[in-house]
Coordinates of C-alpha atoms and ligand atoms in Angstrom, one line a residue:
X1303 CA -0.7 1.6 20.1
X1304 CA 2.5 -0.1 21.6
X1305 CA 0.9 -3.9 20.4
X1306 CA 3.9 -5.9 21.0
X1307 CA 6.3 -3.6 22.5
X1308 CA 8.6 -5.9 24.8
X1309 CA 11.2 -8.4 23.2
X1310 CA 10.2 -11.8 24.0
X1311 CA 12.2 -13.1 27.3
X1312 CA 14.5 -9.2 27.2
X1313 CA 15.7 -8.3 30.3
X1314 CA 16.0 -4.7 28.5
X1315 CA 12.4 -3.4 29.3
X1316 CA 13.1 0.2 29.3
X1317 CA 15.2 -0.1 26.2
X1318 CA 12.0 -2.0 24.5
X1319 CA 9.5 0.8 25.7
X1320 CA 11.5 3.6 24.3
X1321 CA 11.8 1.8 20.9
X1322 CA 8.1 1.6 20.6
X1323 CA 7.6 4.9 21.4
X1324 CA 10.2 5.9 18.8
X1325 CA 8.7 3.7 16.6
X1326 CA 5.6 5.5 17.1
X1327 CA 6.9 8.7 16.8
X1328 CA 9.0 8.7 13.9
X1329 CA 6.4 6.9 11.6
X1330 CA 3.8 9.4 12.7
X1331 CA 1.4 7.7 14.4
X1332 CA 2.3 9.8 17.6
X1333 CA 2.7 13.4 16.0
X1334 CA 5.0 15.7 17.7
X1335 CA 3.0 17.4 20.1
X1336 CA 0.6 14.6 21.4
X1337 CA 0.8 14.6 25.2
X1338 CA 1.6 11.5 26.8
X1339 CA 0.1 9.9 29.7
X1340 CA 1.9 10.3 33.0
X1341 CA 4.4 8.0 33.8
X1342 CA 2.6 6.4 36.8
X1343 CA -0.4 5.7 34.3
X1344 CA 1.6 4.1 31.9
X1345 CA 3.7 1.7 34.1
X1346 CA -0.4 0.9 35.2
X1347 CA -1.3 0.4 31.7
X1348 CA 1.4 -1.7 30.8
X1349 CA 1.7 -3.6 34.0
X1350 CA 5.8 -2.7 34.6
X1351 CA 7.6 -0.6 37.1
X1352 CA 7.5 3.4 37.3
X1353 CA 11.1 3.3 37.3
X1354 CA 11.4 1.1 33.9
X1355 CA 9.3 3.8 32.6
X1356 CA 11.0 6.4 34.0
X1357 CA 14.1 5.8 32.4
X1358 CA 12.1 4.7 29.2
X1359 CA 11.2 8.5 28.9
X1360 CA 14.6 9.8 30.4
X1361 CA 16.0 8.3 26.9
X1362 CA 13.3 9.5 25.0
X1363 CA 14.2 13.1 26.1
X1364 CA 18.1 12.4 25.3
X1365 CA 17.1 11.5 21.9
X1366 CA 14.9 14.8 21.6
X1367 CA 11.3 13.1 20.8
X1368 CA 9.9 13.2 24.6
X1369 CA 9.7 16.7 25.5
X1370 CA 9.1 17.3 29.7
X1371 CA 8.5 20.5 31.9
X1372 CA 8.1 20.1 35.7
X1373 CA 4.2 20.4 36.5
X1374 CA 3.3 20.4 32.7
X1375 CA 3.5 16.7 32.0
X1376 CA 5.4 15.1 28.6
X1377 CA 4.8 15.2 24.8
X1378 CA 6.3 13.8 21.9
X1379 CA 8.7 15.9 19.6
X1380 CA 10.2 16.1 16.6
X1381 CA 14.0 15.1 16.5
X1382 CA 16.3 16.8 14.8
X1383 CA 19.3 14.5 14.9
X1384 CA 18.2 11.7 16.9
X1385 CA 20.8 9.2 18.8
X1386 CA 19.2 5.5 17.9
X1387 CA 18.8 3.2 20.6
X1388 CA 20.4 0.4 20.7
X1389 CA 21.8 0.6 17.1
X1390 CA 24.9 1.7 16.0
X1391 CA 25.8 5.8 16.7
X1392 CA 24.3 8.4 13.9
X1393 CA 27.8 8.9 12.4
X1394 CA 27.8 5.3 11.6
X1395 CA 24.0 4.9 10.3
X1396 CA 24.7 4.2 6.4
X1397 CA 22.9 6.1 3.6
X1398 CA 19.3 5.2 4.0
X1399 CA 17.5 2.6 1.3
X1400 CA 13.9 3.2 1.1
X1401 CA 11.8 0.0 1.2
X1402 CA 8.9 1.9 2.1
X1403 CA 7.4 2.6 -1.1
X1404 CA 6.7 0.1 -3.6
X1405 CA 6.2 2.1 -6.6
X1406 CA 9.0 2.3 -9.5
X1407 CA 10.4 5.0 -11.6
X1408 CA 8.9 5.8 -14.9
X1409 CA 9.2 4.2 -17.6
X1410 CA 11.2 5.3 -20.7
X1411 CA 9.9 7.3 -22.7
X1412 CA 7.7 9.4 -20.3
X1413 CA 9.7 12.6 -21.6
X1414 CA 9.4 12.0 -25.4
X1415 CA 5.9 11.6 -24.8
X1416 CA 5.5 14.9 -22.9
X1417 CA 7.7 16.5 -25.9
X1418 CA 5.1 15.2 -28.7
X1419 CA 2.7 16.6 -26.1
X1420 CA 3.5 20.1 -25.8
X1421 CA 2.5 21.1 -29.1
X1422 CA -1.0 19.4 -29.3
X1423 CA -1.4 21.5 -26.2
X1424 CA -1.5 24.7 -28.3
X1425 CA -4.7 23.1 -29.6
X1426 CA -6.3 23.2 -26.1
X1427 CA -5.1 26.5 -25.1
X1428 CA -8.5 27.9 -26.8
X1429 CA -10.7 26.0 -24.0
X1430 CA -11.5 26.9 -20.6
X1431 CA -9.6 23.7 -19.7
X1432 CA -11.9 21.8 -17.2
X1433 CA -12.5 18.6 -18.9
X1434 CA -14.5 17.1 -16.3
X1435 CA -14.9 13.4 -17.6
X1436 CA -11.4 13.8 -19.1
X1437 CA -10.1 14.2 -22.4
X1438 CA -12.6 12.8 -25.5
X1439 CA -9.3 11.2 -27.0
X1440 CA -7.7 9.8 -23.8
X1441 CA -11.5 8.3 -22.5
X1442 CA -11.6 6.7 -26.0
X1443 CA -8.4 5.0 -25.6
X1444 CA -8.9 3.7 -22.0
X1445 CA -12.0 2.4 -23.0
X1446 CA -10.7 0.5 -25.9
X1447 CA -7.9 -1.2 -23.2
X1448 CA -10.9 -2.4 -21.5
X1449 CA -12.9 -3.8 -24.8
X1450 CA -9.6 -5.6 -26.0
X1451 CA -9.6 -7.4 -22.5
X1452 CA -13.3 -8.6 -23.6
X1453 CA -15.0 -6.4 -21.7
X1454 CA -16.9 -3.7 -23.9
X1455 CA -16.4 -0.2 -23.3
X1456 CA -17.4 3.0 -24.8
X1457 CA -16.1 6.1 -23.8
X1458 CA -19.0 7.5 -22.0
X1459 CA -18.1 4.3 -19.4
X1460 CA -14.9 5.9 -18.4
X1461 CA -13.8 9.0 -15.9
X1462 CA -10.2 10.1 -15.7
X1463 CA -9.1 11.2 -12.3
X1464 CA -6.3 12.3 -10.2
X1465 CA -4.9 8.7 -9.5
X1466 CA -6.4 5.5 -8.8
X1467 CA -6.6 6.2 -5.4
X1468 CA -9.3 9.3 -5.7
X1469 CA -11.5 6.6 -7.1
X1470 CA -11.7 4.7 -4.0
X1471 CA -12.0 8.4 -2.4
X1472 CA -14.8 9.2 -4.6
X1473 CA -16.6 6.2 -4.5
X1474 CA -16.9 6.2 -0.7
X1475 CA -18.3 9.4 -0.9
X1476 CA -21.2 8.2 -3.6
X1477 CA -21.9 4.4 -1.7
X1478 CA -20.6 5.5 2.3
X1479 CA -21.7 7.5 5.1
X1480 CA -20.5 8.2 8.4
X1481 CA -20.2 4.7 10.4
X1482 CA -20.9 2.4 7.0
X1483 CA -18.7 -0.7 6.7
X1484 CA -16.3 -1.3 3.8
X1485 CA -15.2 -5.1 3.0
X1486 CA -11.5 -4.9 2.9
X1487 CA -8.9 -7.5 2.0
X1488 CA -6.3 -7.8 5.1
X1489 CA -3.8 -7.1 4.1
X1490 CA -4.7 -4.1 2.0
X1491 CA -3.1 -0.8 1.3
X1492 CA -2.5 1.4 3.8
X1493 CA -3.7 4.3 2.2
X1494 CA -7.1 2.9 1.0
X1495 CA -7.5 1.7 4.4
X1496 CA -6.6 5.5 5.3
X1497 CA -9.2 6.7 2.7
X1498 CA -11.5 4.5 4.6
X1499 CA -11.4 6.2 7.7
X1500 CA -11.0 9.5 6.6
X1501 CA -14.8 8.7 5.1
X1502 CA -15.5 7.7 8.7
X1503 CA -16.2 4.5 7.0
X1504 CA -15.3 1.1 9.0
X1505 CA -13.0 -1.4 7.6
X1506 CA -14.1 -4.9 7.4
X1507 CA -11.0 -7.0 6.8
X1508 CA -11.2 -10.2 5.6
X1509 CA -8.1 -12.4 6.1
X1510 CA -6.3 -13.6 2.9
X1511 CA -5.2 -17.1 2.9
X1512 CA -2.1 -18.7 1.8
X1513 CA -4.1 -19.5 -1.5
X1514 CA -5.3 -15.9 -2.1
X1515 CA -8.7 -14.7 -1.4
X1516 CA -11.6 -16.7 1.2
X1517 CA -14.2 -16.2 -0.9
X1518 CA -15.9 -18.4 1.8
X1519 CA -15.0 -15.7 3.7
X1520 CA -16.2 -12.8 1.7
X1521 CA -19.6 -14.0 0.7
X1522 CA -20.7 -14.5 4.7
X1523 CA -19.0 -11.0 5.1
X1524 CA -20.9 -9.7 2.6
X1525 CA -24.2 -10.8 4.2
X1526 CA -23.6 -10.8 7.8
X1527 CA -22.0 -7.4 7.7
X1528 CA -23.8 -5.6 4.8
X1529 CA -20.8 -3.5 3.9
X1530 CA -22.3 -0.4 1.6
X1531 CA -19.2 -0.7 -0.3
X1532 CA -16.3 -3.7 -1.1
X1533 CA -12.6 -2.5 -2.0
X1534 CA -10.4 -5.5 -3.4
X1535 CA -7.1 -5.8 -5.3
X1536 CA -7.7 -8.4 -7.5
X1537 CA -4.9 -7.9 -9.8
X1538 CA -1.4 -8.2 -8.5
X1539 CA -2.5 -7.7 -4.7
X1540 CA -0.8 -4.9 -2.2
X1541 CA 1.2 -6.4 -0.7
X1542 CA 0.7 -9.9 -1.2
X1543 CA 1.2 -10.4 -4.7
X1544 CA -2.0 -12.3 -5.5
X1545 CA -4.0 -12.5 -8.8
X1546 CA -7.5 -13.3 -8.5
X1547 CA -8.2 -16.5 -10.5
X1548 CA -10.8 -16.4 -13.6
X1549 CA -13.1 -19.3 -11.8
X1550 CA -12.4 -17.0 -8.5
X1551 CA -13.8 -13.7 -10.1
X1552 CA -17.2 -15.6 -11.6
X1553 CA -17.4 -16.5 -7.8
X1554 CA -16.7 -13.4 -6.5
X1555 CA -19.3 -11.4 -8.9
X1556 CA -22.1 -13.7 -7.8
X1557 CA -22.1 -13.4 -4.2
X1558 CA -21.6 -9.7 -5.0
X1559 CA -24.8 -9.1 -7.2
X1560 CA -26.7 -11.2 -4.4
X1561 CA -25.3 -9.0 -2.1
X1562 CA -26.2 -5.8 -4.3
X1563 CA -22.6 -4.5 -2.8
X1564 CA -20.6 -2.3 -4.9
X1565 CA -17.3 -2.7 -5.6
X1566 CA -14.2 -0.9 -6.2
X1567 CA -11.8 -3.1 -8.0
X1568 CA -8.4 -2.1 -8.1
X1569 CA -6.8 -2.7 -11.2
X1570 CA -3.8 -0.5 -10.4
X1571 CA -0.8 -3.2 -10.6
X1572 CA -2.6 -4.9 -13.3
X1573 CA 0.2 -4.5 -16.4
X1574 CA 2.9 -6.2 -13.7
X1575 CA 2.5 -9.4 -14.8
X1576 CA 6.4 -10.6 -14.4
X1577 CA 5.6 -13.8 -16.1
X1578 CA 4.2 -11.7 -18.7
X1579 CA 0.8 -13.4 -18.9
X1580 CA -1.7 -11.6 -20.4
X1581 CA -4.2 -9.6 -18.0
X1582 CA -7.2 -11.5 -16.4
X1583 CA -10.8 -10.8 -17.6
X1584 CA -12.0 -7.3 -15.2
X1585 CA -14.3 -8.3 -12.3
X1586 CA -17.1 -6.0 -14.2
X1587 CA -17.6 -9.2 -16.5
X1588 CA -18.8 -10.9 -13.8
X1589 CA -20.4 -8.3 -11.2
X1590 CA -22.0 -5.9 -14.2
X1591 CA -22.5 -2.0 -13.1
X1592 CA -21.8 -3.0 -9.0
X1593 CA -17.9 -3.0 -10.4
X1594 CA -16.2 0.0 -10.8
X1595 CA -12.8 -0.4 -12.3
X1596 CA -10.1 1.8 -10.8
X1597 CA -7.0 2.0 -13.4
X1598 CA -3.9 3.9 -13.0
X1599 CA -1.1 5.3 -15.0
X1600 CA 1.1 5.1 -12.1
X1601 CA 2.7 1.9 -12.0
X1602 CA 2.5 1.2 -15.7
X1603 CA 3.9 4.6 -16.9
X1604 CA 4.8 7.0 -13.8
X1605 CA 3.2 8.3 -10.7
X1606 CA 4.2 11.2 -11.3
X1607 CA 1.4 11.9 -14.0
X1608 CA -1.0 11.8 -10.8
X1609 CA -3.8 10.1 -13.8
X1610 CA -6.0 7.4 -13.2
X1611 CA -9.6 6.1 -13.8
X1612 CA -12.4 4.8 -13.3
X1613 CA -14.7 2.3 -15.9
X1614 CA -18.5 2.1 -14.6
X1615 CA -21.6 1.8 -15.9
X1616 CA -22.4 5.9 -17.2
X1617 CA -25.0 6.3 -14.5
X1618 CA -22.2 5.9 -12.0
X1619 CA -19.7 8.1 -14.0
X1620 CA -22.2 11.0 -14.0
X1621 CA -22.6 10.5 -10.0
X1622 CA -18.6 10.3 -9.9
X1623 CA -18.7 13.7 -11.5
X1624 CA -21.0 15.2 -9.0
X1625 CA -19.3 13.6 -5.9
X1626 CA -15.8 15.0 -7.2
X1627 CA -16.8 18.4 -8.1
X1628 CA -16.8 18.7 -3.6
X1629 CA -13.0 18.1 -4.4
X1630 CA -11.7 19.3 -7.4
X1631 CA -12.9 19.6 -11.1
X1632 CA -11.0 17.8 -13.5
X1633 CA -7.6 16.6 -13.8
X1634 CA -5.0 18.5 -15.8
X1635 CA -4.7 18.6 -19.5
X1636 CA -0.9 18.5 -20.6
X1637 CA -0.3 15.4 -18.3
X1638 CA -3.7 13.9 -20.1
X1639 CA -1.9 14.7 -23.5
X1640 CA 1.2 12.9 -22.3
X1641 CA -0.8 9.8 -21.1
X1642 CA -2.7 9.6 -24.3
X1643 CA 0.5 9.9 -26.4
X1644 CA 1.8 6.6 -23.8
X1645 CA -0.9 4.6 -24.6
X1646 CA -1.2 5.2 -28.4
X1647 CA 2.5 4.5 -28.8
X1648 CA 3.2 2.3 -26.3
X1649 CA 7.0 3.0 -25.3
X1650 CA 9.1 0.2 -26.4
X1651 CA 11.0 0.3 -22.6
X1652 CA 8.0 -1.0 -21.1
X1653 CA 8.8 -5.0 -21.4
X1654 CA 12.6 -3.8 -19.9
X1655 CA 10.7 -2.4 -17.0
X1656 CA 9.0 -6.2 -16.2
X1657 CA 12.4 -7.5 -17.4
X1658 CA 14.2 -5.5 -14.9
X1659 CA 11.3 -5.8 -12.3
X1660 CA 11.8 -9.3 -12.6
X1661 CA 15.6 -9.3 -11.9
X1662 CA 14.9 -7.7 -9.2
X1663 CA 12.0 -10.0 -7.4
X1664 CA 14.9 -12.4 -8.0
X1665 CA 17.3 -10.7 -6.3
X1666 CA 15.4 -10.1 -3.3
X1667 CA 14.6 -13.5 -3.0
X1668 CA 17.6 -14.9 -3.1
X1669 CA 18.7 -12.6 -0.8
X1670 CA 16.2 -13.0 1.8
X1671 CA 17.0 -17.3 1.3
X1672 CA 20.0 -16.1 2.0
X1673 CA 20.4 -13.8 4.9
X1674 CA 16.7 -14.1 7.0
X1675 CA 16.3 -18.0 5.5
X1676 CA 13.5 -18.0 8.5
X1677 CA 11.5 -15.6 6.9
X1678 CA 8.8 -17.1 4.3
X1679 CA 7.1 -15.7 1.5
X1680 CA 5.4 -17.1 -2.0
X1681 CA 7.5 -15.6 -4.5
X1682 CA 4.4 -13.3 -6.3
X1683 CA 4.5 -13.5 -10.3
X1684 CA 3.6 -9.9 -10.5
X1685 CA 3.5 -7.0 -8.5
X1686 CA 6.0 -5.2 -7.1
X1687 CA 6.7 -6.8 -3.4
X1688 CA 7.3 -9.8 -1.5
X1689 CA 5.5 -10.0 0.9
X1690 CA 7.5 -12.1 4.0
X1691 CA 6.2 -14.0 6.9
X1692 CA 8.7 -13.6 10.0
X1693 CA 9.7 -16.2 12.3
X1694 CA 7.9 -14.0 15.0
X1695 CA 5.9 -11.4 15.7
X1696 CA 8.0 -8.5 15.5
X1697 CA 7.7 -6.4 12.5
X1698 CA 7.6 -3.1 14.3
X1699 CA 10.6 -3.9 16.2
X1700 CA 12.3 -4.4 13.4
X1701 CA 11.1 -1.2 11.7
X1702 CA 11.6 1.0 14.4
X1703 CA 15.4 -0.3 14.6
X1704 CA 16.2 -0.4 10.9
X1705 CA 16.2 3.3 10.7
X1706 CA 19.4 2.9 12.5
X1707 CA 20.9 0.3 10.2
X1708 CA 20.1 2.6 7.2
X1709 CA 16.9 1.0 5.8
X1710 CA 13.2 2.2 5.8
X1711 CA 11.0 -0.2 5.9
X1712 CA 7.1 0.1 6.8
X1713 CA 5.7 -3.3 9.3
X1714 CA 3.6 -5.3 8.7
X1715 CA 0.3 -3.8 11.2
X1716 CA 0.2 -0.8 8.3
X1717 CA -1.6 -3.2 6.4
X1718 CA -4.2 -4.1 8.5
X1719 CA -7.5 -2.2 9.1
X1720 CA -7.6 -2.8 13.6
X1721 CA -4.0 -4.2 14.3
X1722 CA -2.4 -7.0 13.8
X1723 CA -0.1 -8.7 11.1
X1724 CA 2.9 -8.1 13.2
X1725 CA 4.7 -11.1 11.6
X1726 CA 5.1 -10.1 8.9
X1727 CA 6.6 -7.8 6.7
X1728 CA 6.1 -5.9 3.5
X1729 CA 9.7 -5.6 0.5
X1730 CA 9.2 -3.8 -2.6
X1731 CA 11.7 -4.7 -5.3
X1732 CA 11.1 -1.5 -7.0
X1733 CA 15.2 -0.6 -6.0
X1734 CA 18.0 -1.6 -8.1
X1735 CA 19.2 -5.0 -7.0
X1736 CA 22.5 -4.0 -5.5
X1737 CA 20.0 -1.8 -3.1
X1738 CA 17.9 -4.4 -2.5
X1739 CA 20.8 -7.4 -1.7
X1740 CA 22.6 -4.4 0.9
X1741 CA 18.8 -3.1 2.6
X1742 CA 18.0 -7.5 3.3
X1743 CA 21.5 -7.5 4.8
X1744 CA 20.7 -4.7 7.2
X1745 CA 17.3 -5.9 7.5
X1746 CA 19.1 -9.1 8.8
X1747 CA 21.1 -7.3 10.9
X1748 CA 18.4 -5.2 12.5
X1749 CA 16.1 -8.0 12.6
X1750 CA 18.9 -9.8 14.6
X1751 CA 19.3 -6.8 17.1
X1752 CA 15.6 -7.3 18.2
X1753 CA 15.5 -11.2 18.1
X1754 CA 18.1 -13.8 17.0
X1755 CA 16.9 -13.8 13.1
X1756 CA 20.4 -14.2 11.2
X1757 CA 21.8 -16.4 14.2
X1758 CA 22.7 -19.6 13.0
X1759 CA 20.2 -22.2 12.3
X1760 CA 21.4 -24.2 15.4
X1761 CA 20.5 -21.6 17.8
X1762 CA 16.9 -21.2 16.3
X1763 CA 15.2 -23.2 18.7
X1764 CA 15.5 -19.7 20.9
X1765 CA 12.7 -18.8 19.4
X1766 CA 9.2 -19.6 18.1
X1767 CA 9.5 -20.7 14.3
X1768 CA 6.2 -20.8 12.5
Ligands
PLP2638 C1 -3.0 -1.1 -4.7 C2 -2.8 0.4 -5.0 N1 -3.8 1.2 -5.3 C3 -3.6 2.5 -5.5 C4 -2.3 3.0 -5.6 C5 -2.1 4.5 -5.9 O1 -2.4 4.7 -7.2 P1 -2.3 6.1 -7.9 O2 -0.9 6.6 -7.8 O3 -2.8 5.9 -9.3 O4 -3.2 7.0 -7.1 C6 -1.2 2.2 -5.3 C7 0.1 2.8 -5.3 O5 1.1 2.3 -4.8 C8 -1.5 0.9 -5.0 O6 -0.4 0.0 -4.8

C-alpha cells in the first residue's frame, strides 16, 4: 500500500515512512482502527532499519494517527488536530481548497425550476409515488434527447435512476458475478472502479494513450480476457478529458458485438463540450442493445438532484428494474418534476456555466505553465479537469503533504484499478479561478517540499524529467 513511499535520493527515511502512512490514513485507505504490523516486520518488509521505523511510528503517535499500548501492538487512529510533518505548523495551514472533486455547482435556475415544480407535485400526491421506470413525462423527454442526437428512442428505452453511477451499480449486478472481469479504461473513475469491487468484480484496465483510447488494446482485451461487462467514458473522459472519436466508436462497437460484451457507456460529462461542439453520436449506434447509456443530471444541471439514467434496449430496462428493486424502488418524484421542468426549459445560464468552465480550464493552465512548467498535460476541450503528467512519480507524496499547504488534492493511483499512475495527477477546474491560480501555487509549493518541482529550471537536471 506504501508504493513509492521514499523520496528519491532522501536522507529523511523516517520522515518519508510517516508521510505514507499519513497519507494512508487520512485518505482512508488505512481506517482508524486497522492494526499495524510490528515494527520489526515492517523494517523486514521494507528492507530499512528498525530504528528508522521506530521513530517513523514515534511521530505517527505525536501526530495522534498511530495509537500503541505495551504488549498490544499499534493501530491507526483518527486525528483530531494533527501536527503535519514536514509542512508548515497547523496555525499556519491556510483555508483548505478542495481539488478533490471535480463536479461544479448547479446551474442557474435549479431553484425556479423546483418553484414551477412544487405545484405540479399536488398532481402526484394522489399516487402511491413509486414510479419505478420513472416519470411517463421525464422518460419521454430523455428519450427525445437521445432521438435528436440520431439515435431513436422511445420512452419505454429509458430508466431513470438515482445517478449515473447506480447504473454502473445495477448493471454489474444484471451482467457480473463474483470473480467476473470488467474492461476498464485506466485511468477511470474511482468510484466506478469502487463499484467494481464492491460487485467482487475484477477490473481489467486498459491503458489510455496519449491519443485517447487503444482500441488495439481493447479488442484483444475483449477476447483474451472475456470481460462479462465493459465500462468506458467515451464522452469527456474522467480524468483525462478525452472524447471518443466518431470513426473510433464505429470501431469500438464492432469489436464489441464480436465480442457479445456489454457495455456501460458513460455519458455523464457529455453536455461539457467547452468548445461547444455539438455531442458525438451515442455508442448504442454502433454497438445496438450491448450499449447501455448511462446519463446524468449531475454535471449538466446539479448533483444534488441525485437523477440519472439509463437508455437500453426495453428487455434490459425491464431486467434493470428487477435487479434494482434488491436496492431501492424508484427515485423520488419532486426532484423528477424539477429535472423535467430543466430539460423542457432549458435554463438560459447553462452556456455561462461552459463560459465560465472554460475560463477556468484557462486559468488552470496558465497557472500550472506557470508555477509546475514541468508538469504536462493536453489541455481537454471538455470536461471538467486537467489531467497532469508530473516530472516524477510522486503523486502521493504530493497529496499526502498538500494537506498541510491548504489544498486537497486526490493522486494519481485513485484512478487506477491495481496501482500505479503515480505520476500523475488529477485538477478539476470546477473552483473559481482565483481558487484555482492560489491551490497550483501551493501545489507548487508542496510538490517542491517532496521533490525540487518549482526549483528553477537550471537545477532540474536533479531529477528524472519525462
Ligand atoms: C465519469 C463519471 N461518472 C459518474 C459520475 C457520478 O454521476 P452521478 O452524480 O450522476 O451519479 C461522475 C461524477 O463525478 C463521473 O465523473
Amino acid at each position: 500500500m506504501l508504493g513509492q513511499w521514499r523520496r528519491h535520493g532522501s536522507r529523511r527515511g523516517a520522515a518519508d515512512l510517516a508521510a505514507g502512512i499519513r497519507m494512508l490514513v487520512l485518505d482512508g485507505r488505512l481506517p482508524a482502527g486497522t492494526g499495524l504490523p510490528p515494527e520489526r516486520e515492517v523494517a523486514g518488509a521494507l528492507g530499512v532499519s528498525r530504528t528508522m521505523v521506530g521513530t517513523a511510528w514515534q511521530s505517527l503517535r505525536t501526530a495522534g494517527l498511530v495509537v500503541s499500548r505495551q504488549g498490544a501492538g499499534s493501530w491507526t487512529a483518527s486525528p483530531s488536530d494533527p501536527p503535519p510533518p514536514g509542512g508548515p505548523p497547523p496555525s499556519a495551514v491556510p483555508q483548505l481548497i478542495d481539488l478533490a472533486r471535480a463536479v461544479p455547482s448547479a446551474v442557474a435556475g435549479v431553484d425556479d425550476a423546483a418553484a414551477r415544480a412544487l405545484p405540479l407535485l399536488t398532481a402526484e400526491l394522489g399516487s402511491h409515488g413509486y414510479a419505478e421506470y420513472g416519470l411517463p413525462r421525464l422518460r419521454e423527454l430523455l428519450a427525445e434527447r437521445y432521438t435528436r442526437r440520431g439515435l431513436p428512442t422511445t420512452p419505454d428505452q429509458i430508466l431513470v435512476t438515482n445517478g449515473g453511477h447506480q447504473v454502473l451499480a445495477l448493471a454489474l449486478r444484471l451482467f457480473t458475478g463474483p470473480g467476473d472481469r470488467v474492461l476498464i479504461e485506466q485511468p477511470s473513475y474511482p468510484n466506478a472502479i469502487e463499484a467494481i469491487r464492491a460487485a467482487h468484480g475484477v477490473p481489467v484496465p486498459v491503458a489510455m494513450t496519449e491519443d485517447g483510447w487503444d482500441l488495439d488494446g481493447v479488442t484483444t482485451t475483449l477476447r483474451q480476457a472475456a470481460p462479462r461487462l465493459a465500462y468506458l467514458i467515451t464522452d469527456f473522459q474522467n480524468p483525462t478529458g478525452f472524447r471518443m472519436a466518431e470513426p473510433d466508436r464505429k470501431r469500438l462497437g464492432a469489436a464489441l458485438r464480436r465480442a457479445r460484451t456489454p457495455v456501460v457507456v458513460d455519458e455523464t460529462n457529455v453536455d461539457l463540450a467547452l468548445d461547444r461542439t455539438a455531442p458525438l453520436t451515442p455508442l448504442a449506434a454502433y454497438a445496438g442493445d450491448l450499449a447501455l447509456l448511462a446519463g446524468s443530471a449531475s454535471k449538466s444541471h446539479w448533483g444534488g438532484l441525485r437523477l440519472g439514467w439509463v437508455r437500453a434496449s426495453t428487455e434490459v430496462i425491464d431486467r434493470l428494474v428487477v435487479a434494482r428493486r434488491g436496492i431501492d424502488l424508484g427515485s423520488p418524484v419532486f426532484e423528477q418534476l424539477v429535472l423535467a421542468d430543466l430539460l423542457e426549459r432549458p435554463p438560459a445560464g447553462q452556456a455561462d456555466r461552459l463560459t465560465m468552465l472554460a475560463a477556468q480550464r484557462d486559468a488552470l493552465v496558465a497557472a500550472v505553465r506557470a508555477d509546475c512548467p514541468q508538469w504536462t498535460f493536453r489541455v481537454p476541450a471538455g470536461g471538467l479537469s486537467l489531467w497532469c503528467r508530473l516530472p516524477e512519480p510522486m503523486s502521493t507524496r504530493i497529496a499526502a503533504v498538500a494537506q498541510n499547504f491548504g489544498v486537497r488534492v486526490v493522486p494519481g493511483g485513485f484512478f487506477a484499478a491495481h496501482g500505479g499512475l503515480e505520476p500523475w495527477l488529477r485538477l478539476p477546474y470546477t473552483l473559481p479561478a482565483e481558487s484555482l491560480v492560489e491551490a497550483v501555487h501551493r501545489l507548487a509549493q508542496a510538490a517542491a517540499s517532496v521533490t525540487g518541482c518549482g526549483l528553477p529550471v537550471a537545477d532540474s537536471a536533479l531529477f528524472a524529467v519525462t
